[in-house]
Amino acid sequence: MPAPSNSYDVIILGAGAAGLMCAARAGQKGLRVAVLEKAEKPGKKILISGGGRCNFTNIHAGPGNYLSDNPHFAKSALARYSPQDFIDLVDRHGIAWHEKTLGQLFCDGSAKQIVQMLLDECPPDTVDVICDAEVSAVELVEGKYGVIASGKVYTAGKLVIATGGPSIPKMGASGFAYDLARQFGLKIVEPRPALVPLTLGGDDVLFRELSGVSAPVSASAGRGKAKARFDEAALFTHKGLSGPAILQISSYWRHGEEIGISFLPQADEEWLLSLKRDHPRATIRAVLREHLPARLADALSERIGLEREFGNVPDKDLRAAGRKLVDWRFSPNGTEGFAKAEVTIGGIATSELSSRTMEAKKAPGLYAIGEAVDVTGWLGGYNFQWAWASGVACAEAMAEQ
Ligand code: FDA
């Protein structure tokens, strides 16, 4: 490695949500910071997030909204930097926002305002945000990290991995964070696409005919402690299933497992029996059409196959149909992969990091924050809240040392 030319207290790899937040805090505390970003501009995922309006936090964000091999890991950072702290920051910058649904906060204007706010928070005398700087190699020489980025060399006593996860590779996302972590002996929890549409095969392939149909459902997946249920909309696609309920449960689903969907979240399996008593001339198709989009109602009633009036259907068949409607089992054959995944589940193992400082236990001066770490939030602003909180925890710790 050639002689160092650019010396800093801290080098942050990646000018995404976590990296920019960390840079701003560390710079405000007086640390000399370089943020190295391979793209031509910072915060590209922020810019496309939330349909261009950035769902920047969720007022309900707490440790229970995150998946990780160690569900306790995120507690410390999340407790020390809350959604309200970020709202206060947004307010100080005069950015108008609104709650859309389920505690999800969006800019009224544009996600560009969030990126600009983060850049404005970086003091110009202490923080250099350097774009078009793709990091290709890192070495530890005499207690200092040397980083080669687009042919230039940078050195610092502290190095922060904030290069995110491999979701959306066409935006340049990669597993770079994992390669670097492995180089320093840190374990990786197997990365998988999350918040991602599921694909259907086998008998379920017929449901693809419903492409474009959406309905409020209750979707469930996972086992034991990793079991989850979400009451939101599901959308049939030409490949399988999507929509918020499905994206949420995709994070809990594993290959080979089934998912359950209640098409009638308010009903129970006895529902059709009570209808038989009160409306013996009704049919399942007519009843489902009252509650669901017509194409979906027709497809479900055809698969259930009870086209007679309720009065002529034995109770046990109605009970079985009711059970199916409130827990329809699908066996997804996969996901649409990292190309369509909003986030990556897994990543740098939390067992390798201090939950207070984000520093690697085995590699003093090396830190990891944001999506690179095995902490993954639900859909709805939770992932940015983790990026902000882990970035702040890391910056505060670096400034104390
Ligand atoms: P992030 O990916 O933001 O930043 C990593 C940076 O590192 C990138 O700028 C990358 O270019 C850079 N980099 C990578 N390798 C490098 C290298 N070798 N050298 C130099 N730089 C390198 N979340 C949420 O809470 N609300 C929302 O509305 C949305 N919406 C949304 C939409 C879409 C389409 C996607 C794909 C994702 C979301 N998310 C989201 C998720 C959210 O964007 C994500 O969790 C955060 O951006 C993660 O922040 P990080 O800083 O960890 O990584």
Short mmCIF file of C-alpha atoms and ligand atoms in Angstrom, two decimals:
data_model
loop_
_atom_site.label_atom_id
_atom_site.label_comp_id
_atom_site.label_asym_id
_atom_site.label_seq_id
_atom_site.Cartn_x
_atom_site.Cartn_y
_atom_site.Cartn_z
CA MET A 1 0.00 0.00 0.00
CA PRO A 2 1.52 3.43 -0.91
CA ALA A 3 2.21 6.06 1.76
CA PRO A 4 -0.97 7.59 3.25
CA SER A 5 -1.92 11.03 1.98
CA ASN A 6 -5.32 11.73 3.58
CA SER A 7 -5.34 11.27 7.33
CA TYR A 8 -8.56 11.44 9.43
CA ASP A 9 -9.80 10.44 12.88
CA VAL A 10 -12.60 8.38 11.33
CA ILE A 11 -13.27 6.92 7.90
CA ILE A 12 -16.87 5.95 7.23
CA LEU A 13 -17.44 3.60 4.29
CA GLY A 14 -20.76 4.45 2.59
CA ALA A 15 -22.71 7.74 2.48
CA GLY A 16 -26.09 6.10 3.03
CA ALA A 17 -28.52 6.67 5.86
CA ALA A 18 -26.34 5.22 8.62
CA GLY A 19 -23.05 6.59 7.30
CA LEU A 20 -24.30 10.17 6.90
CA MET A 21 -25.95 10.21 10.31
CA CYS A 22 -22.79 8.86 11.92
CA ALA A 23 -20.62 11.38 10.04
CA ALA A 24 -22.81 14.30 11.13
CA ARG A 25 -22.71 13.32 14.81
CA ALA A 26 -19.00 12.48 14.83
CA GLY A 27 -18.17 15.71 12.99
CA GLN A 28 -20.26 17.75 15.43
CA LYS A 29 -18.25 16.18 18.26
CA GLY A 30 -15.06 17.51 16.64
CA LEU A 31 -13.79 14.34 14.98
CA ARG A 32 -12.21 14.72 11.52
CA VAL A 33 -14.30 12.45 9.33
CA ALA A 34 -14.06 11.21 5.73
CA VAL A 35 -17.12 9.52 4.25
CA LEU A 36 -16.17 7.47 1.19
CA GLU A 37 -19.06 6.79 -1.20
CA LYS A 38 -18.77 4.85 -4.43
CA ALA A 39 -21.79 6.43 -6.09
CA GLU A 40 -21.69 9.85 -7.74
CA LYS A 41 -23.94 11.27 -5.01
CA PRO A 42 -24.78 10.43 -1.40
CA GLY A 43 -27.95 8.79 -0.04
CA LYS A 44 -29.24 7.12 -3.20
CA LYS A 45 -31.46 4.63 -1.32
CA ILE A 46 -32.90 7.46 0.75
CA LEU A 47 -33.80 9.26 -2.49
CA ILE A 48 -35.86 6.35 -3.84
CA SER A 49 -37.32 5.37 -0.47
CA GLY A 50 -40.99 5.67 0.34
CA GLY A 51 -41.85 6.26 -3.32
CA GLY A 52 -39.58 9.36 -3.31
CA ARG A 53 -41.05 10.75 -0.05
CA CYS A 54 -38.87 8.75 2.39
CA ASN A 55 -40.69 6.98 5.19
CA PHE A 56 -38.01 8.29 7.54
CA THR A 57 -39.16 6.76 10.82
CA ASN A 58 -42.02 5.03 12.57
CA ILE A 59 -43.38 6.50 15.79
CA HIS A 60 -43.92 2.98 17.16
CA ALA A 61 -40.35 1.79 16.50
CA GLY A 62 -39.07 -0.41 19.32
CA PRO A 63 -36.91 -3.52 19.62
CA GLY A 64 -39.92 -5.78 18.91
CA ASN A 65 -40.06 -4.48 15.33
CA TYR A 66 -36.66 -5.88 14.40
CA LEU A 67 -35.37 -9.32 13.45
CA SER A 68 -31.90 -10.45 14.47
CA ASP A 69 -30.20 -13.58 15.78
CA ASN A 70 -29.99 -11.58 19.02
CA PRO A 71 -33.30 -9.71 19.43
CA HIS A 72 -31.84 -7.75 22.38
CA PHE A 73 -28.96 -6.25 20.40
CA ALA A 74 -30.83 -3.26 18.97
CA LYS A 75 -32.34 -2.20 22.31
CA SER A 76 -29.49 0.01 23.51
CA ALA A 77 -29.09 2.12 20.36
CA LEU A 78 -32.84 2.40 19.75
CA ALA A 79 -33.40 3.56 23.33
CA ARG A 80 -30.74 6.26 23.03
CA TYR A 81 -31.96 7.68 19.70
CA SER A 82 -35.74 7.57 19.38
CA PRO A 83 -38.14 8.36 16.54
CA GLN A 84 -38.90 11.62 18.41
CA ASP A 85 -35.20 12.57 18.24
CA PHE A 86 -35.31 12.22 14.46
CA ILE A 87 -38.63 14.10 14.23
CA ASP A 88 -37.03 16.94 16.24
CA LEU A 89 -34.16 17.03 13.73
CA VAL A 90 -36.56 17.09 10.76
CA ASP A 91 -38.55 19.87 12.45
CA ARG A 92 -35.42 21.92 13.13
CA HIS A 93 -34.74 21.81 9.39
CA GLY A 94 -38.28 22.96 8.62
CA ILE A 95 -39.14 19.80 6.67
CA ALA A 96 -42.89 19.23 6.53
CA TRP A 97 -44.07 15.66 7.16
CA HIS A 98 -47.20 13.63 7.74
CA GLU A 99 -48.22 10.30 9.20
CA LYS A 100 -49.50 8.07 6.42
CA THR A 101 -50.63 4.96 8.28
CA LEU A 102 -49.53 2.72 11.16
CA GLY A 103 -47.13 5.34 12.56
CA GLN A 104 -45.24 5.71 9.27
CA LEU A 105 -43.87 9.24 8.81
CA PHE A 106 -43.18 10.61 5.31
CA CYS A 107 -41.94 13.94 3.94
CA ASP A 108 -44.72 16.06 2.46
CA GLY A 109 -42.24 17.11 -0.21
CA SER A 110 -39.33 14.95 -1.26
CA ALA A 111 -36.78 12.47 0.10
CA LYS A 112 -34.16 14.91 -1.24
CA GLN A 113 -34.89 17.04 1.83
CA ILE A 114 -33.72 14.25 4.14
CA VAL A 115 -30.45 13.78 2.25
CA GLN A 116 -29.88 17.56 2.22
CA MET A 117 -30.65 17.73 5.95
CA LEU A 118 -28.07 15.03 6.71
CA LEU A 119 -25.46 16.82 4.57
CA ASP A 120 -26.28 20.15 6.24
CA GLU A 121 -25.76 18.47 9.62
CA CYS A 122 -22.18 17.57 8.63
CA PRO A 123 -19.93 20.48 9.72
CA PRO A 124 -17.86 21.45 6.63
CA ASP A 125 -14.71 22.00 8.68
CA THR A 126 -14.71 18.46 10.11
CA VAL A 127 -16.54 16.22 7.61
CA ASP A 128 -15.54 15.47 4.01
CA VAL A 129 -18.17 13.54 2.03
CA ILE A 130 -16.21 12.14 -0.91
CA CYS A 131 -18.24 10.63 -3.77
CA ASP A 132 -17.02 8.53 -6.70
CA ALA A 133 -14.75 6.83 -4.16
CA GLU A 134 -15.27 3.08 -4.38
CA VAL A 135 -13.45 1.31 -1.60
CA SER A 136 -11.54 -1.65 -2.95
CA ALA A 137 -9.13 -2.56 -0.14
CA VAL A 138 -8.63 -2.01 3.58
CA GLU A 139 -5.54 -2.81 5.61
CA LEU A 140 -4.63 -2.40 9.26
CA VAL A 141 -1.09 -1.07 9.51
CA GLU A 142 0.42 -0.18 12.90
CA GLY A 143 -2.97 0.39 14.51
CA LYS A 144 -4.34 2.55 11.67
CA TYR A 145 -6.81 1.59 8.98
CA GLY A 146 -5.61 2.29 5.46
CA VAL A 147 -8.33 2.45 2.83
CA ILE A 148 -7.89 2.48 -0.94
CA ALA A 149 -10.79 4.11 -2.75
CA SER A 150 -10.72 4.84 -6.48
CA GLY A 151 -6.93 4.92 -6.49
CA LYS A 152 -6.51 7.24 -3.45
CA VAL A 153 -5.35 6.23 0.01
CA TYR A 154 -7.03 7.39 3.22
CA THR A 155 -6.01 6.54 6.79
CA ALA A 156 -7.70 6.77 10.17
CA GLY A 157 -7.58 5.16 13.61
CA LYS A 158 -11.26 4.30 13.32
CA LEU A 159 -13.14 2.69 10.46
CA VAL A 160 -16.92 2.41 10.19
CA ILE A 161 -18.54 -0.12 7.85
CA ALA A 162 -21.77 1.51 6.63
CA THR A 163 -21.99 0.04 3.14
CA GLY A 164 -25.42 -1.53 3.63
CA GLY A 165 -26.61 -4.88 2.32
CA PRO A 166 -26.92 -6.47 -1.13
CA SER A 167 -30.58 -5.60 -1.80
CA ILE A 168 -31.16 -3.89 -5.16
CA PRO A 169 -27.82 -4.72 -6.83
CA LYS A 170 -28.72 -2.60 -9.86
CA MET A 171 -28.27 0.40 -7.55
CA GLY A 172 -24.74 -0.82 -6.79
CA ALA A 173 -25.61 -2.67 -3.59
CA SER A 174 -23.28 -5.57 -2.81
CA GLY A 175 -21.98 -7.83 -0.08
CA PHE A 176 -18.90 -5.61 0.35
CA ALA A 177 -19.58 -5.12 4.09
CA TYR A 178 -19.52 -8.88 4.64
CA ASP A 179 -16.25 -9.39 2.75
CA LEU A 180 -14.63 -6.66 4.81
CA ALA A 181 -16.02 -8.00 8.09
CA ARG A 182 -14.74 -11.50 7.22
CA GLN A 183 -11.32 -10.02 6.47
CA PHE A 184 -11.20 -8.92 10.13
CA GLY A 185 -12.44 -12.28 11.41
CA LEU A 186 -16.08 -11.31 12.07
CA LYS A 187 -18.86 -13.87 11.51
CA ILE A 188 -21.74 -13.27 9.13
CA VAL A 189 -25.31 -14.42 9.64
CA GLU A 190 -26.41 -15.79 6.27
CA PRO A 191 -27.89 -12.87 4.30
CA ARG A 192 -31.33 -13.38 2.74
CA PRO A 193 -33.67 -11.05 0.84
CA ALA A 194 -36.37 -9.56 3.10
CA LEU A 195 -39.38 -7.29 2.59
CA VAL A 196 -39.62 -9.04 -0.74
CA PRO A 197 -42.48 -10.46 -2.89
CA LEU A 198 -42.99 -14.24 -2.70
CA THR A 199 -43.30 -16.42 -5.79
CA LEU A 200 -45.85 -19.20 -6.21
CA GLY A 201 -45.52 -22.48 -8.09
CA GLY A 202 -47.26 -25.86 -8.14
CA ASP A 203 -51.04 -25.75 -7.62
CA ASP A 204 -50.78 -22.17 -6.36
CA VAL A 205 -49.69 -21.05 -9.81
CA LEU A 206 -53.35 -20.63 -10.72
CA PHE A 207 -53.55 -17.71 -8.30
CA ARG A 208 -51.30 -15.77 -10.67
CA GLU A 209 -54.44 -15.29 -12.78
CA LEU A 210 -55.51 -12.84 -10.09
CA SER A 211 -52.55 -10.57 -10.89
CA GLY A 212 -53.44 -7.01 -9.88
CA VAL A 213 -56.09 -7.98 -7.30
CA SER A 214 -55.50 -6.63 -3.80
CA ALA A 215 -57.37 -7.31 -0.54
CA PRO A 216 -56.92 -6.66 3.17
CA VAL A 217 -55.79 -9.93 4.73
CA SER A 218 -54.14 -11.29 7.82
CA ALA A 219 -50.92 -13.05 6.76
CA SER A 220 -48.76 -15.26 8.96
CA ALA A 221 -45.44 -17.06 8.62
CA GLY A 222 -42.60 -18.46 10.68
CA ARG A 223 -42.41 -20.77 13.64
CA GLY A 224 -42.07 -20.51 17.41
CA LYS A 225 -40.59 -17.21 18.52
CA ALA A 226 -40.02 -16.23 14.88
CA LYS A 227 -43.74 -16.47 14.07
CA ALA A 228 -45.45 -13.29 12.96
CA ARG A 229 -48.85 -12.10 11.73
CA PHE A 230 -49.57 -8.87 9.87
CA ASP A 231 -52.98 -7.37 9.09
CA GLU A 232 -52.42 -5.35 5.93
CA ALA A 233 -53.11 -5.57 2.20
CA ALA A 234 -51.92 -8.45 0.00
CA LEU A 235 -51.52 -8.12 -3.76
CA PHE A 236 -51.58 -10.94 -6.29
CA THR A 237 -48.87 -10.53 -8.93
CA HIS A 238 -47.97 -12.34 -12.14
CA LYS A 239 -45.27 -14.15 -10.14
CA GLY A 240 -47.06 -14.72 -6.85
CA LEU A 241 -47.84 -12.50 -3.88
CA SER A 242 -46.80 -9.02 -2.81
CA GLY A 243 -48.29 -6.04 -0.94
CA PRO A 244 -47.40 -4.87 2.58
CA ALA A 245 -48.71 -7.95 4.43
CA ILE A 246 -46.65 -10.28 2.24
CA LEU A 247 -43.51 -8.12 2.32
CA GLN A 248 -43.72 -8.12 6.12
CA ILE A 249 -44.10 -11.90 6.47
CA SER A 250 -41.40 -12.56 3.84
CA SER A 251 -38.87 -11.60 6.52
CA TYR A 252 -40.14 -14.46 8.70
CA TRP A 253 -40.60 -17.03 5.91
CA ARG A 254 -38.02 -19.73 5.18
CA HIS A 255 -37.74 -21.89 2.06
CA GLY A 256 -39.90 -24.99 2.32
CA GLU A 257 -42.34 -23.45 4.80
CA GLU A 258 -45.96 -22.52 4.21
CA ILE A 259 -47.57 -19.15 4.83
CA GLY A 260 -51.15 -18.71 6.05
CA ILE A 261 -53.56 -16.08 4.78
CA SER A 262 -56.91 -15.24 6.27
CA PHE A 263 -59.01 -13.68 3.54
CA LEU A 264 -61.60 -12.83 6.19
CA PRO A 265 -59.55 -11.49 9.11
CA GLN A 266 -62.67 -10.62 11.13
CA ALA A 267 -64.27 -14.08 10.71
CA ASP A 268 -63.69 -17.44 12.41
CA GLU A 269 -64.11 -20.95 11.03
CA GLU A 270 -67.72 -21.17 12.36
CA TRP A 271 -68.71 -18.10 10.33
CA LEU A 272 -70.25 -20.01 7.41
CA LEU A 273 -72.29 -22.16 9.84
CA SER A 274 -73.90 -19.10 11.38
CA LEU A 275 -74.64 -17.82 7.87
CA LYS A 276 -76.28 -21.17 7.06
CA ARG A 277 -78.62 -20.71 10.02
CA ASP A 278 -79.53 -17.12 9.12
CA HIS A 279 -79.35 -17.31 5.29
CA PRO A 280 -79.84 -20.94 4.13
CA ARG A 281 -80.31 -19.83 0.49
CA ALA A 282 -77.00 -17.96 0.31
CA THR A 283 -74.01 -19.37 -1.60
CA ILE A 284 -70.36 -19.08 -0.78
CA ARG A 285 -69.65 -17.17 -3.98
CA ALA A 286 -72.32 -14.55 -3.22
CA VAL A 287 -71.16 -14.17 0.37
CA LEU A 288 -67.49 -13.84 -0.55
CA ARG A 289 -68.37 -11.27 -3.21
CA GLU A 290 -69.84 -9.10 -0.42
CA HIS A 291 -66.49 -9.08 1.38
CA LEU A 292 -63.79 -9.49 -1.27
CA PRO A 293 -63.00 -8.23 -4.79
CA ALA A 294 -65.17 -10.22 -7.23
CA ARG A 295 -62.27 -11.95 -9.03
CA LEU A 296 -60.80 -13.13 -5.75
CA ALA A 297 -64.20 -14.22 -4.40
CA ASP A 298 -64.82 -16.27 -7.55
CA ALA A 299 -61.36 -17.87 -7.53
CA LEU A 300 -61.65 -18.86 -3.87
CA SER A 301 -65.20 -20.23 -4.18
CA GLU A 302 -64.17 -22.27 -7.25
CA ARG A 303 -61.30 -23.81 -5.33
CA ILE A 304 -63.50 -24.53 -2.31
CA GLY A 305 -66.00 -26.13 -4.67
CA LEU A 306 -69.23 -25.70 -2.64
CA GLU A 307 -71.41 -24.02 -5.20
CA ARG A 308 -74.73 -25.14 -3.61
CA GLU A 309 -76.93 -23.07 -1.29
CA PHE A 310 -75.74 -23.25 2.32
CA GLY A 311 -78.92 -25.08 3.38
CA ASN A 312 -77.87 -28.04 1.21
CA VAL A 313 -74.26 -28.24 2.43
CA PRO A 314 -73.37 -30.45 5.42
CA ASP A 315 -72.06 -28.57 8.48
CA LYS A 316 -68.72 -30.35 8.37
CA ASP A 317 -68.08 -29.12 4.81
CA LEU A 318 -68.99 -25.56 5.75
CA ARG A 319 -66.72 -25.73 8.78
CA ALA A 320 -63.86 -27.00 6.58
CA ALA A 321 -64.49 -24.21 4.06
CA GLY A 322 -64.56 -21.63 6.86
CA ARG A 323 -61.28 -22.99 8.21
CA LYS A 324 -59.70 -22.72 4.76
CA LEU A 325 -60.83 -19.13 4.27
CA VAL A 326 -59.31 -17.97 7.55
CA ASP A 327 -56.07 -19.92 7.11
CA TRP A 328 -55.46 -20.51 3.40
CA ARG A 329 -52.11 -22.28 3.09
CA PHE A 330 -49.71 -21.27 0.35
CA SER A 331 -46.31 -22.89 -0.28
CA PRO A 332 -44.17 -20.18 -1.90
CA ASN A 333 -41.40 -21.65 -4.03
CA GLY A 334 -39.13 -18.67 -3.48
CA THR A 335 -38.87 -14.90 -3.37
CA GLU A 336 -38.19 -12.35 -6.07
CA GLY A 337 -34.67 -12.18 -4.60
CA PHE A 338 -32.27 -9.34 -3.82
CA ALA A 339 -33.30 -7.63 -7.05
CA LYS A 340 -36.67 -6.77 -5.48
CA ALA A 341 -35.88 -6.95 -1.75
CA GLU A 342 -36.24 -3.71 0.16
CA VAL A 343 -33.72 -4.92 2.75
CA THR A 344 -31.38 -7.77 3.60
CA ILE A 345 -31.94 -9.90 6.65
CA GLY A 346 -28.79 -11.28 8.30
CA GLY A 347 -25.39 -9.65 7.94
CA ILE A 348 -22.51 -8.95 10.33
CA ALA A 349 -23.24 -11.05 13.43
CA THR A 350 -24.31 -8.99 16.43
CA SER A 351 -22.31 -11.34 18.66
CA GLU A 352 -19.20 -9.76 17.13
CA LEU A 353 -20.20 -6.19 18.09
CA SER A 354 -20.79 -4.16 21.23
CA SER A 355 -24.46 -3.14 21.30
CA ARG A 356 -23.50 0.13 23.01
CA THR A 357 -20.74 1.26 20.66
CA MET A 358 -21.14 -0.91 17.49
CA GLU A 359 -17.38 -1.64 17.76
CA ALA A 360 -16.08 -5.07 16.79
CA LYS A 361 -14.93 -6.98 19.85
CA LYS A 362 -12.09 -8.65 17.90
CA ALA A 363 -10.94 -5.59 15.95
CA PRO A 364 -10.50 -2.41 18.00
CA GLY A 365 -11.35 0.71 16.01
CA LEU A 366 -13.57 -1.17 13.55
CA TYR A 367 -17.31 -0.45 13.72
CA ALA A 368 -20.38 -1.59 11.76
CA ILE A 369 -23.75 0.19 11.53
CA GLY A 370 -27.01 0.21 9.57
CA GLU A 371 -28.18 -2.55 7.28
CA ALA A 372 -24.73 -4.20 7.14
CA VAL A 373 -25.44 -5.50 10.65
CA ASP A 374 -27.77 -8.43 11.41
CA VAL A 375 -30.63 -6.16 12.49
CA THR A 376 -33.58 -5.89 10.11
CA GLY A 377 -36.70 -3.83 10.65
CA TRP A 378 -40.27 -4.25 9.57
CA LEU A 379 -41.64 -2.36 6.62
CA GLY A 380 -42.68 1.18 7.53
CA GLY A 381 -39.75 3.41 8.51
CA TYR A 382 -38.16 0.97 10.96
CA ASN A 383 -35.05 0.36 8.86
CA PHE A 384 -34.17 4.04 8.66
CA GLN A 385 -34.72 4.36 12.41
CA TRP A 386 -32.14 1.60 12.93
CA ALA A 387 -29.75 3.36 10.52
CA TRP A 388 -30.09 6.65 12.44
CA ALA A 389 -29.87 5.04 15.90
CA SER A 390 -26.90 2.77 15.14
CA GLY A 391 -25.11 5.68 13.42
CA VAL A 392 -25.57 7.92 16.45
CA ALA A 393 -24.53 5.20 18.94
CA CYS A 394 -21.33 4.62 16.98
CA ALA A 395 -20.52 8.35 16.64
CA GLU A 396 -21.08 9.03 20.34
CA ALA A 397 -18.86 6.11 21.30
CA MET A 398 -16.06 7.16 18.93
CA ALA A 399 -16.15 10.70 20.30
CA GLU A 400 -15.90 9.44 23.90
CA GLN A 401 -12.79 7.34 23.24
P1 FDA B 1 -27.42 2.29 2.40
O1 FDA B 1 -27.67 1.22 1.40
O2 FDA B 1 -28.41 3.38 2.55
O3 FDA B 1 -26.01 2.96 2.15
C1 FDA B 1 -24.85 2.22 1.85
C2 FDA B 1 -23.96 3.10 1.00
O4 FDA B 1 -22.68 2.48 0.86
C3 FDA B 1 -24.51 3.30 -0.40
O5 FDA B 1 -24.59 4.68 -0.68
C4 FDA B 1 -23.50 2.57 -1.30
O6 FDA B 1 -23.37 3.17 -2.56
C5 FDA B 1 -22.24 2.68 -0.46
N1 FDA B 1 -21.24 1.64 -0.79
C6 FDA B 1 -21.46 0.31 -0.95
N2 FDA B 1 -20.29 -0.31 -1.24
C7 FDA B 1 -19.33 0.63 -1.26
C8 FDA B 1 -17.94 0.61 -1.50
N3 FDA B 1 -17.28 -0.52 -1.78
N4 FDA B 1 -17.25 1.78 -1.44
C9 FDA B 1 -17.89 2.94 -1.15
N5 FDA B 1 -19.23 3.02 -0.92
C10 FDA B 1 -19.93 1.88 -0.97
N6 FDA B 1 -36.45 1.98 4.83
C11 FDA B 1 -37.26 2.75 5.57
O7 FDA B 1 -37.10 2.80 6.79
N7 FDA B 1 -38.23 3.53 4.97
C12 FDA B 1 -38.44 3.52 3.63
O8 FDA B 1 -39.27 4.28 3.10
C13 FDA B 1 -37.65 2.66 2.83
N8 FDA B 1 -37.84 2.55 1.50
C14 FDA B 1 -37.03 1.77 0.73
C15 FDA B 1 -37.25 1.67 -0.63
C16 FDA B 1 -36.42 0.88 -1.43
C17 FDA B 1 -36.71 0.74 -2.90
C18 FDA B 1 -35.32 0.20 -0.83
C19 FDA B 1 -34.36 -0.62 -1.65
C20 FDA B 1 -35.10 0.28 0.54
C21 FDA B 1 -35.95 1.06 1.33
N9 FDA B 1 -35.77 1.14 2.72
C22 FDA B 1 -36.61 1.92 3.48
C23 FDA B 1 -34.63 0.47 3.39
C24 FDA B 1 -33.51 1.51 3.63
O9 FDA B 1 -33.24 2.18 2.40
C25 FDA B 1 -32.24 0.83 4.12
O10 FDA B 1 -32.51 0.02 5.24
C26 FDA B 1 -31.21 1.90 4.51
O11 FDA B 1 -30.90 2.68 3.39
C27 FDA B 1 -29.96 1.26 5.08
O12 FDA B 1 -29.04 2.30 5.34
P2 FDA B 1 -27.46 2.03 5.29
O13 FDA B 1 -26.82 3.34 5.48
O14 FDA B 1 -27.11 0.91 6.18
O15 FDA B 1 -27.20 1.49 3.81
#
